[in-house]
Coordinates of C-alpha atoms in Angstrom, one line a residue:
M112 CA 83.7 70.8 112.3
R113 CA 85.9 69.3 115.1
K114 CA 86.9 72.0 117.5
F115 CA 90.5 72.1 118.8
I116 CA 90.1 75.6 120.3
A117 CA 90.1 74.4 123.9
A118 CA 92.3 74.3 127.0
A119 CA 94.7 71.9 125.2
L120 CA 95.5 73.0 121.7
I121 CA 97.2 70.9 119.0
T122 CA 100.4 72.7 117.8
L123 CA 101.7 71.3 114.6
L124 CA 104.9 73.2 114.7
S125 CA 105.7 72.9 118.4
F126 CA 104.9 76.5 119.1
N127 CA 104.3 77.8 122.6
T128 CA 100.7 78.4 123.5
L129 CA 99.2 80.9 126.0
S130 CA 99.5 80.4 129.7
A131 CA 97.9 82.2 132.6
Q132 CA 99.6 85.5 133.3
D133 CA 100.9 85.4 136.9
K134 CA 103.4 88.3 136.8
K135 CA 104.0 91.7 135.2
L136 CA 104.7 91.3 131.5
P137 CA 107.9 92.7 130.2
I138 CA 107.7 95.4 127.6
E139 CA 108.9 93.0 125.0
A140 CA 105.6 91.1 125.2
F141 CA 104.0 94.1 123.5
A142 CA 106.8 95.9 121.7
G143 CA 108.5 92.8 120.1
L144 CA 107.8 92.0 116.5
K145 CA 105.1 89.3 116.0
D146 CA 106.3 85.9 117.0
F147 CA 104.7 84.5 113.9
S148 CA 103.4 86.2 110.8
Q149 CA 102.7 85.8 107.1
V150 CA 101.6 82.1 107.3
K151 CA 100.9 80.7 103.8
L152 CA 100.3 77.3 102.3
S153 CA 101.9 76.2 99.1
P154 CA 99.4 75.7 96.3
N155 CA 99.5 71.9 96.6
G156 CA 99.4 72.0 100.4
E157 CA 102.6 70.0 100.9
N158 CA 104.5 72.9 102.5
L159 CA 103.8 75.7 104.9
A160 CA 105.8 78.9 104.9
F161 CA 105.9 81.4 107.8
V162 CA 108.0 84.2 109.3
R163 CA 109.4 83.4 112.7
N164 CA 110.7 86.0 115.1
N165 CA 113.8 84.8 117.0
K166 CA 114.8 87.5 119.5
G167 CA 114.3 90.2 116.9
T168 CA 115.7 88.3 113.9
L169 CA 113.0 87.5 111.4
I170 CA 113.4 84.1 109.6
L171 CA 111.4 82.9 106.7
M172 CA 110.9 79.2 107.2
V173 CA 109.3 76.4 105.3
K174 CA 107.9 73.2 106.9
N175 CA 107.3 70.1 104.8
F176 CA 104.3 68.3 106.1
K177 CA 105.4 64.9 104.9
T178 CA 108.9 64.9 106.4
G179 CA 108.4 67.3 109.2
V180 CA 111.6 69.1 108.2
I181 CA 111.6 72.9 108.8
T182 CA 114.1 74.8 106.5
P183 CA 115.2 78.4 107.1
V184 CA 115.2 80.4 103.8
L185 CA 116.1 84.0 104.6
Q186 CA 116.7 86.0 107.8
S187 CA 116.8 89.7 108.5
D188 CA 117.2 91.9 111.6
N189 CA 115.1 94.6 109.9
Q190 CA 117.9 97.1 110.4
T191 CA 120.2 97.0 107.4
V192 CA 118.2 94.4 105.4
F193 CA 114.4 94.6 105.8
F194 CA 112.2 91.6 105.0
D195 CA 109.1 93.0 103.3
W196 CA 107.1 90.3 101.7
Y197 CA 107.0 86.8 100.2
S198 CA 104.7 84.8 98.0
W199 CA 104.4 81.3 96.6
A200 CA 104.9 81.6 92.8
N201 CA 104.1 77.9 92.4
D202 CA 104.4 74.7 94.4
D203 CA 108.2 74.9 94.6
V204 CA 109.3 78.5 94.3
L205 CA 109.1 81.2 96.9
L206 CA 109.6 84.8 95.8
L207 CA 110.8 87.3 98.4
G208 CA 111.1 91.1 98.6
A209 CA 113.6 92.8 100.8
R210 CA 114.8 96.4 101.3
H211 CA 118.4 97.2 101.6
I212 CA 120.2 100.4 102.8
K213 CA 122.6 101.6 100.1
Y214 CA 125.2 104.4 100.2
Q215 CA 125.6 107.1 97.6
F216 CA 128.8 108.9 96.8
G217 CA 129.5 111.1 99.7
G218 CA 128.0 108.8 102.3
A219 CA 124.3 109.6 101.8
K220 CA 122.0 106.7 102.3
Y221 CA 119.0 105.5 100.4
T222 CA 116.6 102.5 100.2
S223 CA 116.7 99.9 97.5
T224 CA 114.5 96.8 97.1
L225 CA 115.4 93.5 95.6
M226 CA 113.5 90.3 94.7
Y227 CA 114.9 86.9 95.5
A228 CA 113.8 83.4 94.4
Y229 CA 114.1 80.2 96.5
N230 CA 113.4 76.9 94.8
L231 CA 112.6 74.0 97.2
T232 CA 113.7 71.4 94.6
D233 CA 117.3 72.3 94.3
D234 CA 120.2 73.0 96.8
K235 CA 121.5 76.2 95.3
G236 CA 119.9 78.4 97.9
I237 CA 118.3 81.8 97.5
K238 CA 119.1 83.7 94.3
L239 CA 118.7 87.3 93.2
A240 CA 115.7 87.2 90.8
M241 CA 116.0 90.6 89.0
R242 CA 119.5 91.8 88.3
G243 CA 120.6 94.5 85.8
N244 CA 123.0 93.3 83.1
A245 CA 125.7 95.8 82.6
A246 CA 126.9 94.1 79.4
R247 CA 123.5 94.9 77.8
G248 CA 123.6 98.5 79.0
E249 CA 121.2 97.9 81.9
R250 CA 121.2 99.7 85.2
Q251 CA 120.1 98.1 88.5
P252 CA 116.7 99.5 89.4
Q253 CA 116.4 101.1 92.8
F254 CA 113.1 99.2 93.2
A255 CA 113.4 95.7 91.8
D256 CA 110.7 93.7 93.5
K257 CA 107.5 94.8 91.6
I258 CA 105.4 91.9 90.3
V259 CA 102.8 92.7 87.6
S260 CA 101.2 89.3 87.2
F261 CA 101.5 85.6 88.3
L262 CA 100.8 84.2 84.9
P263 CA 97.9 81.7 85.5
K264 CA 98.7 79.4 82.6
Q265 CA 102.5 79.4 83.0
K266 CA 103.4 78.2 86.5
N267 CA 107.0 78.9 86.1
K268 CA 106.8 82.4 84.7
I269 CA 105.7 85.8 86.1
L270 CA 105.6 89.4 84.8
V271 CA 107.7 92.0 86.6
Q272 CA 108.4 95.6 86.0
G273 CA 111.7 97.5 86.4
D274 CA 113.5 100.5 85.1
F275 CA 116.6 98.7 83.8
K276 CA 117.1 101.1 80.9
I277 CA 115.7 104.6 81.9
A278 CA 115.5 105.7 85.5
N279 CA 111.9 106.0 86.9
T280 CA 110.6 104.6 83.6
P281 CA 109.9 100.9 84.0
A282 CA 109.3 98.3 81.3
V283 CA 107.5 95.0 81.8
Y284 CA 109.4 91.7 81.5
E285 CA 108.5 88.0 81.5
L286 CA 110.7 86.3 84.1
D287 CA 111.5 82.6 83.9
L288 CA 111.7 81.3 87.5
T289 CA 114.0 78.4 86.6
T290 CA 116.6 80.3 84.6
L291 CA 115.8 83.8 86.0
R292 CA 116.2 85.2 82.5
R293 CA 114.0 88.2 81.5
T294 CA 112.3 88.9 78.2
Q295 CA 110.9 92.4 77.6
I296 CA 107.3 92.3 76.6
Q297 CA 106.3 96.0 77.2
R298 CA 108.8 98.8 76.4
P299 CA 109.2 101.7 78.8
R300 CA 107.2 104.9 78.2
N301 CA 107.7 108.4 79.5
N302 CA 106.0 109.1 82.8
V303 CA 104.5 105.6 83.2
T304 CA 105.1 104.6 86.8
A305 CA 103.1 101.3 86.9
W306 CA 101.6 98.7 84.7
F307 CA 98.6 96.4 85.2
A308 CA 97.9 93.1 83.6
D309 CA 94.6 91.2 83.3
R310 CA 94.0 87.7 84.7
Q311 CA 95.3 86.2 81.4
G312 CA 98.6 87.9 81.9
N313 CA 98.2 90.6 79.2
V314 CA 99.5 94.1 80.0
R315 CA 96.5 96.2 79.6
I316 CA 96.8 99.4 81.7
A317 CA 99.5 102.0 82.1
K318 CA 99.6 104.5 85.0
I319 CA 101.0 107.9 84.2
M320 CA 102.1 110.5 86.6
D321 CA 102.8 114.1 85.4
D322 CA 103.4 116.4 88.3
T323 CA 100.0 116.4 90.0
Q324 CA 98.1 114.8 87.1
F325 CA 97.3 111.1 87.0
T326 CA 96.2 109.3 83.8
Y327 CA 95.4 105.6 83.3
E328 CA 95.6 104.4 79.7
L329 CA 94.0 101.3 78.3
L330 CA 95.5 99.3 75.5
N331 CA 93.2 99.2 72.5
A332 CA 93.5 95.6 71.2
E333 CA 92.3 96.5 67.8
T334 CA 94.5 99.5 67.0
G335 CA 97.4 98.9 69.4
D336 CA 96.9 102.5 70.7
W337 CA 96.8 103.5 74.3
D338 CA 93.5 105.3 75.0
T339 CA 92.7 107.4 78.1
L340 CA 90.7 105.5 80.6
F341 CA 90.9 107.8 83.6
D342 CA 92.4 111.3 84.0
Y343 CA 92.3 113.3 87.2
E344 CA 94.2 115.8 89.4
V345 CA 95.6 114.5 92.6
F346 CA 93.3 115.0 95.6
S347 CA 90.3 115.6 93.3
E348 CA 86.9 114.0 93.4
Q349 CA 87.7 112.2 90.2
S350 CA 90.4 110.1 91.8
I351 CA 90.2 106.4 91.4
S352 CA 92.0 103.3 92.5
I353 CA 92.4 100.1 90.4
L354 CA 91.7 97.0 92.4
G355 CA 92.1 94.3 89.8
F356 CA 90.6 92.6 86.7
D357 CA 87.8 90.1 86.8
K358 CA 88.5 86.8 85.1
S359 CA 86.8 88.3 82.1
P360 CA 89.4 90.7 80.6
N361 CA 86.7 93.1 79.8
L362 CA 85.8 93.8 83.5
L363 CA 87.8 95.9 85.9
Y364 CA 87.1 96.6 89.6
I365 CA 87.8 100.1 90.8
S366 CA 87.2 102.3 93.9
A367 CA 85.8 105.7 93.2
L368 CA 83.5 108.3 94.8
H369 CA 79.8 107.7 95.1
N370 CA 77.7 110.3 96.9
G371 CA 80.9 111.6 98.5
R372 CA 82.2 108.2 99.7
D373 CA 84.5 105.8 98.1
A374 CA 82.6 102.8 96.7
L375 CA 83.3 99.6 94.9
F376 CA 82.5 99.5 91.2
R377 CA 82.7 97.0 88.3
L378 CA 83.7 98.8 85.1
N379 CA 82.9 97.5 81.6
L380 CA 86.0 98.4 79.6
T381 CA 84.1 98.3 76.3
T382 CA 81.1 100.5 77.2
K383 CA 82.9 102.3 80.1
E384 CA 79.7 101.8 82.2
R385 CA 80.2 101.5 85.9
E386 CA 78.2 99.1 88.0
L387 CA 77.9 100.0 91.7
I388 CA 78.8 96.8 93.7
Y389 CA 79.0 98.2 97.2
S390 CA 78.7 101.5 99.0
N391 CA 78.1 102.7 102.5
D392 CA 76.4 106.0 103.1
K393 CA 78.5 106.8 106.2
Y394 CA 82.0 105.3 105.5
D395 CA 84.3 104.9 102.6
F396 CA 84.8 101.5 101.0
D397 CA 88.2 100.5 102.5
G398 CA 88.7 96.9 101.3
S399 CA 89.8 95.0 98.3
I400 CA 88.8 92.2 96.0
F401 CA 90.2 88.7 96.3
Y402 CA 90.3 85.7 94.0
S403 CA 89.5 82.0 94.3
S404 CA 92.6 79.9 94.0
K405 CA 90.4 77.1 92.6
T406 CA 88.5 78.9 89.9
G407 CA 90.5 82.1 89.3
E408 CA 87.3 84.1 89.6
V409 CA 86.9 87.1 91.9
A410 CA 85.7 85.4 95.1
G411 CA 84.4 88.5 96.9
F412 CA 85.5 91.6 98.6
T413 CA 86.5 92.9 102.0
D414 CA 85.4 96.0 103.9
S415 CA 85.8 96.8 107.5
H416 CA 82.2 98.0 107.9
L417 CA 80.6 94.8 106.7
E418 CA 79.2 92.7 109.5
D419 CA 81.7 90.0 109.0
G420 CA 84.3 92.2 107.3
V421 CA 84.0 90.1 104.1
N422 CA 81.4 89.3 101.4
Y423 CA 82.0 86.0 99.6
W424 CA 80.8 85.4 96.1
D425 CA 82.5 82.1 95.8
A426 CA 80.1 79.5 97.1
D427 CA 82.8 77.1 98.2
L428 CA 84.7 79.7 100.2
D429 CA 81.4 81.1 101.6
K430 CA 80.5 77.6 102.8
L431 CA 83.9 77.3 104.5
Y432 CA 83.6 80.7 106.1
R433 CA 80.1 80.0 107.5
S434 CA 81.1 76.7 109.0
L435 CA 84.1 78.4 110.7
R436 CA 81.8 81.1 112.1
A437 CA 79.5 78.4 113.5
S438 CA 82.4 76.3 114.9
L439 CA 84.3 79.1 116.6
A440 CA 81.4 80.3 118.7
K441 CA 82.4 83.6 120.2
D442 CA 80.6 86.9 120.6
E443 CA 83.2 89.3 119.3
Y444 CA 85.8 88.0 116.9
D445 CA 87.0 88.3 113.3
L446 CA 88.0 85.5 110.9
D447 CA 90.2 86.0 107.9
I448 CA 90.9 83.1 105.5
V449 CA 94.4 84.3 104.6
S450 CA 95.6 81.3 102.5
T451 CA 94.2 78.2 100.8
T452 CA 95.6 75.4 98.7
E453 CA 94.7 75.4 95.0
D454 CA 91.8 73.1 95.6
Q455 CA 90.7 75.0 98.7
Q456 CA 90.7 71.9 100.9
K457 CA 93.4 73.1 103.2
Y458 CA 93.5 76.7 104.5
I459 CA 94.9 79.1 107.1
V460 CA 92.6 81.3 109.2
Y461 CA 93.8 84.4 111.1
F462 CA 91.6 84.7 114.2
T463 CA 91.3 87.9 116.3
S464 CA 89.0 89.0 119.0
D465 CA 88.7 91.5 121.9
S466 CA 90.8 89.1 124.0
T467 CA 93.5 88.0 121.6
S468 CA 96.1 89.9 119.5
G469 CA 95.8 87.3 116.8
M470 CA 96.4 83.6 116.1
Y471 CA 96.8 81.4 113.1
L472 CA 94.7 78.2 112.6
L473 CA 95.3 75.4 110.1
G474 CA 92.3 73.7 108.7
D475 CA 91.8 70.5 106.6
R476 CA 88.4 70.0 105.1
T477 CA 89.0 66.4 104.1
K478 CA 89.8 65.4 107.6
N479 CA 87.3 67.9 109.2
E480 CA 90.1 69.3 111.4
L481 CA 91.0 72.7 112.7
A482 CA 94.1 73.2 114.8
L483 CA 96.1 76.0 116.3
L484 CA 99.4 76.9 114.6
A485 CA 100.7 79.9 116.4
H486 CA 99.9 83.2 118.2
A487 CA 101.1 86.5 116.9
Y488 CA 101.8 87.8 120.5
P489 CA 101.7 84.6 122.7
K490 CA 101.8 86.4 126.0
I491 CA 98.9 88.7 125.3
D492 CA 95.4 87.3 126.2
E493 CA 92.2 88.5 127.9
T494 CA 94.0 88.9 131.3
V495 CA 96.1 91.8 129.9
Y496 CA 94.2 93.1 126.9
G497 CA 90.5 94.0 126.7
G498 CA 90.2 95.3 123.1
K499 CA 89.1 98.7 121.9
E500 CA 85.7 100.4 122.0
R501 CA 84.5 102.5 119.1
I502 CA 83.3 105.9 120.4
S503 CA 82.3 109.3 119.0
Y504 CA 82.2 112.8 120.2
K505 CA 81.3 116.3 118.9
A506 CA 84.0 118.7 117.9
R507 CA 83.7 122.3 118.8
D508 CA 82.1 123.1 115.5
G509 CA 79.5 120.3 115.8
L510 CA 81.3 117.8 113.5
T511 CA 81.1 114.2 114.7
I512 CA 84.5 112.6 115.3
E513 CA 84.9 108.9 115.8
G514 CA 87.7 107.1 117.5
Y515 CA 88.8 104.1 119.5
L516 CA 89.1 104.0 123.3
T517 CA 91.4 101.4 125.0
L518 CA 91.0 100.9 128.8
P519 CA 92.9 98.7 131.2
V520 CA 91.5 95.3 131.9
G521 CA 89.3 95.5 135.0
Y522 CA 88.3 99.1 134.4
E523 CA 85.1 100.1 136.2
K524 CA 82.9 102.9 135.3
G525 CA 83.6 106.0 137.4
D526 CA 87.4 105.3 137.6
K527 CA 89.4 108.3 136.5
L528 CA 92.6 107.4 134.8
P529 CA 95.7 109.1 133.6
T530 CA 95.1 109.5 129.8
I531 CA 97.0 109.5 126.6
I532 CA 95.6 111.0 123.3
F533 CA 97.3 109.0 120.5
P534 CA 96.6 110.4 117.0
H535 CA 97.5 108.3 114.0
G536 CA 100.1 109.0 111.3
G537 CA 99.4 109.9 107.8
P538 CA 97.3 112.0 108.3
M539 CA 95.4 110.6 105.3
A540 CA 94.9 107.3 107.2
R541 CA 92.8 106.1 110.1
D542 CA 92.8 103.9 113.2
Y543 CA 90.7 100.7 113.4
A544 CA 89.5 98.4 116.2
N545 CA 92.3 95.9 115.6
F546 CA 95.1 95.2 118.1
D547 CA 98.1 97.6 118.1
Y548 CA 101.1 97.4 120.4
W549 CA 101.1 101.1 121.3
T550 CA 97.7 101.3 122.9
A551 CA 97.8 97.8 124.3
L552 CA 101.0 98.5 126.2
L553 CA 99.8 101.8 127.5
A554 CA 96.4 100.4 128.6
Y555 CA 98.2 97.5 130.3
N556 CA 100.1 100.0 132.3
G557 CA 97.0 101.8 133.6
Y558 CA 96.3 104.5 131.0
A559 CA 93.1 105.3 129.1
V560 CA 94.2 105.7 125.4
L561 CA 92.1 107.5 122.9
Q562 CA 92.8 107.3 119.1
P563 CA 90.7 109.9 117.4
N564 CA 90.0 109.7 113.7
F565 CA 90.2 113.5 113.5
R566 CA 89.1 115.4 110.4
G567 CA 91.6 114.7 107.6
S568 CA 91.5 111.0 108.3
S569 CA 90.6 108.6 105.6
G570 CA 87.4 106.5 105.7
Y571 CA 84.8 109.2 106.3
G572 CA 84.2 110.7 102.9
Y573 CA 85.9 113.1 100.5
E574 CA 85.1 116.3 102.3
F575 CA 86.3 114.9 105.7
L576 CA 89.6 113.7 104.1
M577 CA 90.3 117.0 102.3
E578 CA 90.5 118.8 105.7
S579 CA 94.0 117.5 105.8
I580 CA 95.1 119.4 102.7
Q581 CA 96.9 122.5 104.0
G582 CA 95.1 121.8 107.3
F583 CA 98.1 121.0 109.5
G584 CA 97.7 122.7 112.9
L585 CA 94.2 124.0 112.2
A586 CA 90.8 122.4 112.9
M587 CA 92.2 118.9 112.7
Q588 CA 94.5 119.8 115.6
D589 CA 91.6 121.1 117.6
D590 CA 89.8 117.8 117.3
L591 CA 92.4 116.2 119.5
Q592 CA 91.7 118.7 122.4
D593 CA 88.0 118.1 121.9
G594 CA 88.6 114.4 122.3
A595 CA 90.5 115.0 125.6
N596 CA 87.7 117.2 126.8
W597 CA 85.1 114.5 126.0
L598 CA 87.0 112.0 128.1
I599 CA 86.9 114.4 131.0
E600 CA 83.2 114.9 130.5
Q601 CA 82.7 111.1 130.5
G602 CA 84.5 110.8 133.8
I603 CA 87.3 108.7 132.4
A604 CA 90.2 111.1 132.2
Q605 CA 91.8 112.9 135.1
P606 CA 91.8 116.5 133.8
E607 CA 95.2 117.3 135.2
K608 CA 96.8 114.1 133.9
I609 CA 96.5 114.1 130.2
C610 CA 99.4 113.8 127.7
I611 CA 99.6 113.3 124.0
G612 CA 101.9 111.1 121.9
G613 CA 102.1 109.8 118.4
A614 CA 104.2 108.7 115.4
S615 CA 104.9 110.5 112.1
Y616 CA 101.9 112.9 111.7
G617 CA 100.9 111.8 115.1
G618 CA 104.2 113.0 116.4
Y619 CA 103.7 116.4 114.7
A620 CA 100.2 116.6 116.2
A621 CA 101.6 115.9 119.7
L622 CA 104.1 118.7 119.4
M623 CA 101.5 121.2 118.1
A624 CA 99.2 120.2 120.9
V625 CA 101.4 121.6 123.6
V626 CA 101.8 124.8 121.4
K627 CA 98.1 125.3 120.9
H628 CA 96.6 123.6 124.0
P629 CA 99.1 123.6 126.8
E630 CA 96.3 123.9 129.3
T631 CA 95.1 120.5 128.3
F632 CA 98.2 118.5 127.6
K633 CA 100.8 118.1 130.3
C634 CA 103.5 116.6 128.1
A635 CA 104.1 115.4 124.5
A636 CA 106.0 112.5 123.0
S637 CA 106.8 112.3 119.3
F638 CA 108.3 109.4 117.3
A639 CA 109.5 110.5 113.8
G640 CA 107.3 113.6 113.9
V641 CA 107.5 116.5 111.4
S642 CA 108.6 119.7 113.1
D643 CA 109.3 122.1 110.2
L644 CA 106.7 122.2 107.4
E645 CA 108.7 124.9 105.5
H646 CA 111.7 122.6 105.4
L647 CA 109.6 119.7 104.4
V648 CA 108.2 121.5 101.3
F649 CA 111.7 122.9 100.5
K650 CA 113.3 119.5 100.5
A651 CA 110.6 118.0 98.3
R652 CA 112.2 119.7 95.3
Y653 CA 114.6 116.8 95.0
F654 CA 111.9 114.2 94.5
T655 CA 109.5 113.3 91.7
N656 CA 106.5 114.0 93.9
K657 CA 107.5 117.5 94.7
E658 CA 104.3 119.1 93.1
I659 CA 102.1 116.8 95.1
V660 CA 103.9 117.8 98.3
R661 CA 103.4 121.5 97.4
K662 CA 99.7 121.0 96.8
Q663 CA 99.3 119.1 100.0
F664 CA 101.0 121.6 102.3
G665 CA 100.9 124.8 100.3
T666 CA 103.8 127.1 99.4
D667 CA 103.0 130.1 101.7
D668 CA 106.1 130.2 103.8
D669 CA 104.5 132.4 106.5
M670 CA 101.6 129.9 106.8
L671 CA 104.1 126.9 106.9
E672 CA 106.2 128.6 109.5
A673 CA 103.1 129.5 111.6
N674 CA 102.0 125.8 111.7
S675 CA 105.5 124.3 112.5
P676 CA 106.2 123.2 116.0
V677 CA 109.8 124.3 115.8
T678 CA 108.7 127.9 115.4
Y679 CA 107.4 127.9 119.0
A680 CA 110.4 126.4 120.9
K681 CA 110.5 129.5 123.1
Q682 CA 106.9 129.4 124.1
I683 CA 106.6 125.6 124.7
N684 CA 106.4 125.1 128.5
R685 CA 105.6 121.3 128.6
P686 CA 108.1 118.4 128.7
I687 CA 108.9 117.0 125.3
L688 CA 110.2 113.5 124.3
L689 CA 111.6 113.1 120.8
V690 CA 112.6 109.8 119.2
H691 CA 113.8 109.4 115.7
G692 CA 115.6 106.9 113.5
S693 CA 118.7 108.2 111.8
D694 CA 117.8 106.4 108.5
D695 CA 114.2 107.6 108.3
S696 CA 113.5 108.1 104.6
V697 CA 109.9 109.4 105.1
V698 CA 110.4 112.1 107.7
P699 CA 114.2 112.8 107.8
V700 CA 115.9 112.9 111.2
Y701 CA 116.6 116.6 110.7
H702 CA 113.1 117.3 112.1
S703 CA 113.8 116.0 115.5
R704 CA 117.4 117.1 115.6
E705 CA 116.3 120.7 114.8
M706 CA 113.4 120.6 117.3
E707 CA 115.7 119.3 120.1
D708 CA 118.3 121.9 119.2
E709 CA 115.8 124.8 119.4
L710 CA 114.2 123.6 122.6
D711 CA 117.6 123.0 124.2
D712 CA 118.8 126.5 123.3
E713 CA 115.7 127.9 125.1
G714 CA 116.4 125.8 128.2
K715 CA 113.3 123.7 127.8
D716 CA 112.6 120.2 129.2
V717 CA 113.4 118.0 126.2
T718 CA 114.7 114.5 125.9
Y719 CA 116.0 113.3 122.5
I720 CA 116.7 109.7 121.6
E721 CA 118.2 108.9 118.2
L722 CA 118.0 105.3 116.9
D723 CA 121.1 104.4 115.0
D724 CA 120.2 103.1 111.5
G725 CA 116.5 103.3 112.5
D726 CA 113.7 103.6 109.9
H727 CA 110.3 105.3 110.0
Y728 CA 108.4 102.2 111.0
L729 CA 110.3 100.9 114.0
S730 CA 111.0 97.8 111.9
H731 CA 114.0 96.7 114.1
Q732 CA 112.8 95.1 117.3
A733 CA 115.4 96.6 119.5
H734 CA 114.4 100.1 118.3
R735 CA 110.7 99.3 118.9
V736 CA 111.4 98.1 122.4
K737 CA 113.6 101.2 123.2
T738 CA 111.0 103.6 121.8
L739 CA 108.0 102.2 123.6
Q740 CA 110.0 102.0 126.9
A741 CA 110.9 105.6 126.4
F742 CA 107.3 106.6 125.8
L743 CA 106.1 104.6 128.8
D744 CA 108.8 106.0 131.1
F745 CA 108.1 109.5 129.9
F746 CA 104.4 109.3 130.5
D747 CA 104.9 107.6 133.9
K748 CA 107.2 110.4 135.0
H749 CA 104.8 113.2 134.1
L750 CA 101.5 111.5 134.9
K751 CA 102.1 109.1 137.7
S752 CA 105.0 110.4 139.8
E753 CA 103.2 113.4 141.3

């Protein structure tokens, strides 16, 4: 394998490469959207699609390798139109999913998704792929970008689902990618929220949601009846996730509990016998299966706790992966083959390590070449980012809590640093060792940053995860203070200079931290944080998942009030920063507005920034830059100015 990873790197698309950092980086180097993302080859390898960031505007572009021409397809500022995903449907057609902000009668806003088709062989431009036909009595679905199957034997057709007839009750349609005409192949059914097709394109499984009960039904080919395959209560030990069919339509891959941890199984749909494929006695299986574009078979599976992060069953892909590992000799790095041509002779590799935020490489096996395409964050290298260290500490009740510690480049043992505890959102989620812009920016500016995977986080087994059910403000909150105390014991944190910040649930946890543990945390910064649990549960009555919300948080108003930060506005005596998007559909802006109002009424030190038309994910680059600058300025003021 010829190696182009050297001082001079070939750049096929004339992208900028890294250069030595000789001055302080602007905040945009970290807080900007990725310069390049979602790089994918067409099945025949003649075209390369990618998303380019041009000063905050995301542009989906296609480069033709033969002509060298680069064509813009769709652009979005991720503020009123959000570019979510795209996929090659065949050699000529790109399918794209985008979110739009819509207005209801009275001015209320809501989110709607649409799917577009772009055909490289005509000059008609991008077209709406799924549109309701009012003449046939159809409605326009709120979510119209759901693909059920890329039909393997019909390159110009796919299966999609949409509730064109009954709201929240989707049917399945065959969509012709040339004419964009739909033919219904599966009628809608009450309470069915999703459909699954096998690798031959046959609709086989229906997912049913009835309050807090989930049922998966399997089509009986002999009788035409739908038989129960799985049936479980939300948050129960019987919960399963469908990962996909094998090439054999009788085999299905699922994730389910095994000895208290999620594991990977292969299920025989005839005998209902489960074959354990992979499990870890310490961690949940957190990956997925993937397919060979060459054979259509399941090519292997991913899991973050595997040595290489991936297990290849496909001999050809395994050979490619091993050759890449040998060629790109480096102690700590990860490789992910993110795209291949149909014959697997050309491929895209996403490369990450402790000293890079991620870069894309283009390989050609017939020419024995590997070349750099682009960096995700071109100004971030080993001179400004040193990666994360996985750590663990004991909580006050003896439970082991893992997390990730990010330190400034050049940190030497014994140095005591101003410190930020940065809990993740969710809370049924977790942090990993991969690059993230929050911690990288804070460490670059001299902070030690700890991301604890507190109890209630995913990845550590069923019992650990269930601590988040009606656990807000309780032991999972204490785990954060225990993490701060551990950093003090390790001689890393300056005891008098520790703050806490986070987004979504992390924002809630930051606010509760200065309620419960003001002796530890000198300030708290919240982006899109929940402040009023009682209001959260009350508002859920308008949504189809209301019973799930009630089960997750409980319905005891006194308990909800006792664990809501807004209740304690009078007693909070630490500086507070609140940032929230006005169009947040996950945690409504009400939460930060109410928190700011209550704190201001009590004469507290509170700063509130509202992002006009901002969402829950800081999708818009200007919002992301503004928010991270506000967090950095806030922490600097309260941890460095004294």
